[in-house]
XYZ file of C-alpha atoms in Angstrom:
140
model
C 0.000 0.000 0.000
C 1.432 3.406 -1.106
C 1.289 6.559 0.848
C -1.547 7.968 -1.655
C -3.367 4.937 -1.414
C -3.599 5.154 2.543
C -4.808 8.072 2.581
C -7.432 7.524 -0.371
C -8.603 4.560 2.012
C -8.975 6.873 4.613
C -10.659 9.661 2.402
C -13.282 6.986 1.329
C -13.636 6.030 4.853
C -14.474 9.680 6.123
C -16.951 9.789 3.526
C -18.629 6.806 5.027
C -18.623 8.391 8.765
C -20.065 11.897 7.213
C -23.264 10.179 5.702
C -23.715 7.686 8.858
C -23.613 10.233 11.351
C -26.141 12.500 9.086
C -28.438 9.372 9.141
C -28.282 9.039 13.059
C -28.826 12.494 14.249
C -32.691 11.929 14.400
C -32.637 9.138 16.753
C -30.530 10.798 19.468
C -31.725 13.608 22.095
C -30.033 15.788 24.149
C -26.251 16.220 25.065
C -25.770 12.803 22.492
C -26.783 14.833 19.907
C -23.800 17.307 20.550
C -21.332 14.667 20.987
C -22.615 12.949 16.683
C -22.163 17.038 15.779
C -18.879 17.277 17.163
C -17.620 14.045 16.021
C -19.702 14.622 12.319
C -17.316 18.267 12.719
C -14.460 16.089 13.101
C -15.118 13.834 9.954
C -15.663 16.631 8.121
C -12.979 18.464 8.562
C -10.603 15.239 8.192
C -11.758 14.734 5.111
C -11.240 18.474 3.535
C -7.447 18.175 5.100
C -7.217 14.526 2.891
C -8.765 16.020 -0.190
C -5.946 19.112 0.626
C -3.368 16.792 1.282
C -4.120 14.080 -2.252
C -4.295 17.555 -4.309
C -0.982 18.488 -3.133
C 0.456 14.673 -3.896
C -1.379 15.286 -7.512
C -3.037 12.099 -6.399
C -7.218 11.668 -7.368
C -9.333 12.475 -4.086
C -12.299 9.885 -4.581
C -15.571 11.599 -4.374
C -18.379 10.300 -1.646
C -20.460 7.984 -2.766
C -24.547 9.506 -3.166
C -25.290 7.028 -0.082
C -23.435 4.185 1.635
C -24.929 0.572 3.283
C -25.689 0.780 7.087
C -24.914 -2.108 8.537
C -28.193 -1.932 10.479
C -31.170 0.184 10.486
C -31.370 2.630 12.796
C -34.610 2.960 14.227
C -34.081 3.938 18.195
C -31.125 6.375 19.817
C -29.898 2.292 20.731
C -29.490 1.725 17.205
C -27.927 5.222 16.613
C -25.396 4.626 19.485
C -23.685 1.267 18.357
C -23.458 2.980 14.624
C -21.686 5.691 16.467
C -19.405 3.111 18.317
C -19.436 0.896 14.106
C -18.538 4.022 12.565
C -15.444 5.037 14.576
C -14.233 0.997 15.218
C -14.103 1.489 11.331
C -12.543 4.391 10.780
C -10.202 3.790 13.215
C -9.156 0.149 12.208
C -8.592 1.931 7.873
C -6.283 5.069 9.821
C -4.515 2.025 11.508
C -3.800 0.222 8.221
C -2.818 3.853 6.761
C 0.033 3.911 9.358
C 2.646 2.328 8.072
C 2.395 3.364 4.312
C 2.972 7.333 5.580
C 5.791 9.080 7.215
C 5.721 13.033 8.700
C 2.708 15.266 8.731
C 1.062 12.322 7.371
C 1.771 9.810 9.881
C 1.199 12.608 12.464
C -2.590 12.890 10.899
C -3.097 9.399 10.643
C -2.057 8.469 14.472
C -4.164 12.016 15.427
C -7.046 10.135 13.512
C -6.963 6.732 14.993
C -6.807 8.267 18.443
C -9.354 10.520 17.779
C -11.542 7.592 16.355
C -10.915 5.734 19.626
C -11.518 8.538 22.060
C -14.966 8.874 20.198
C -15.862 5.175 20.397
C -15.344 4.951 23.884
C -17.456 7.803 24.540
C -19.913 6.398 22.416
C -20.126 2.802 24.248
C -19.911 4.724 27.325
C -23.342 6.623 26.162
C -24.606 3.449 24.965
C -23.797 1.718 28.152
C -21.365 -0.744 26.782
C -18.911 -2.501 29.433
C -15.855 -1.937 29.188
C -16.175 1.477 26.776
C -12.298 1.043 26.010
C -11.139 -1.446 23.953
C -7.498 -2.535 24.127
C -5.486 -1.851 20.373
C -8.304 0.572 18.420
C -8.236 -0.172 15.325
C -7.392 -3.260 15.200
């Protein structure tokens, strides 16, 4: 895996978190809805540095797909909550695989990533009520 490819893997994988946590959003209440915006913030804003960052490596920044497969309906704020904890187990386990394929500011981004993606799924299971909320090796 090349250093472009890593980070296209991770691109396409942001893209996947921003439409999951815009399909979720309805099903929470409260303070949990803060904590999806913040971490729907965070995708967002990961994925306009990787489209920066490809541009700048003259590499092609995949679009988003129009809509991506759920891997379960989400019909309650229970629902919404374990594709919270889904969405960041994923994207941290693709920023994982990026790791060793990058080297500076890119390794710095993916590691910042993964931990960030961890942080966020703990809080997430920790909302959901999931014992233990930490997981040893995220992304793995």
């Amino acid at each position: 895996m090349s250093t472009t490819s890593g980070l296209t893997d991770a691109l396409r994988a942001e893209h996947a978190a921003i439409f999951a946590y815009g399909t979720l959003g309805a099903r929470l209440d409260g303070a949990t809805v803060a904590v999806a915006e913040v971490a729907e913030a965070a995708h967002r804003a990961r994925r306009d540095a990787l489209i920066l960052r490809l541009n700048a490596l003259q590499a092609s920044a995949p679009p988003a797909e129009p809509a991506y497969a759920l891997p379960a309906p989400v019909a309650d704020r229970a629902a919404a909550l374990q594709l919270m904890i889904t969405v960041e187990e994923r994207c941290a386990a693709i920023w994982r695989q990026a790791l060793p394929t990058v080297t500076g500011d890119d390794r710095r981004l993916a590691v910042d990533a993964l931990v960030d993606c961890a942080v966020r799924a703990t809080k997430a299971r920790t909302l959901a009520g999931v014992k233990p909320a930490t997981v040893p090796f995220p992304g793995r």
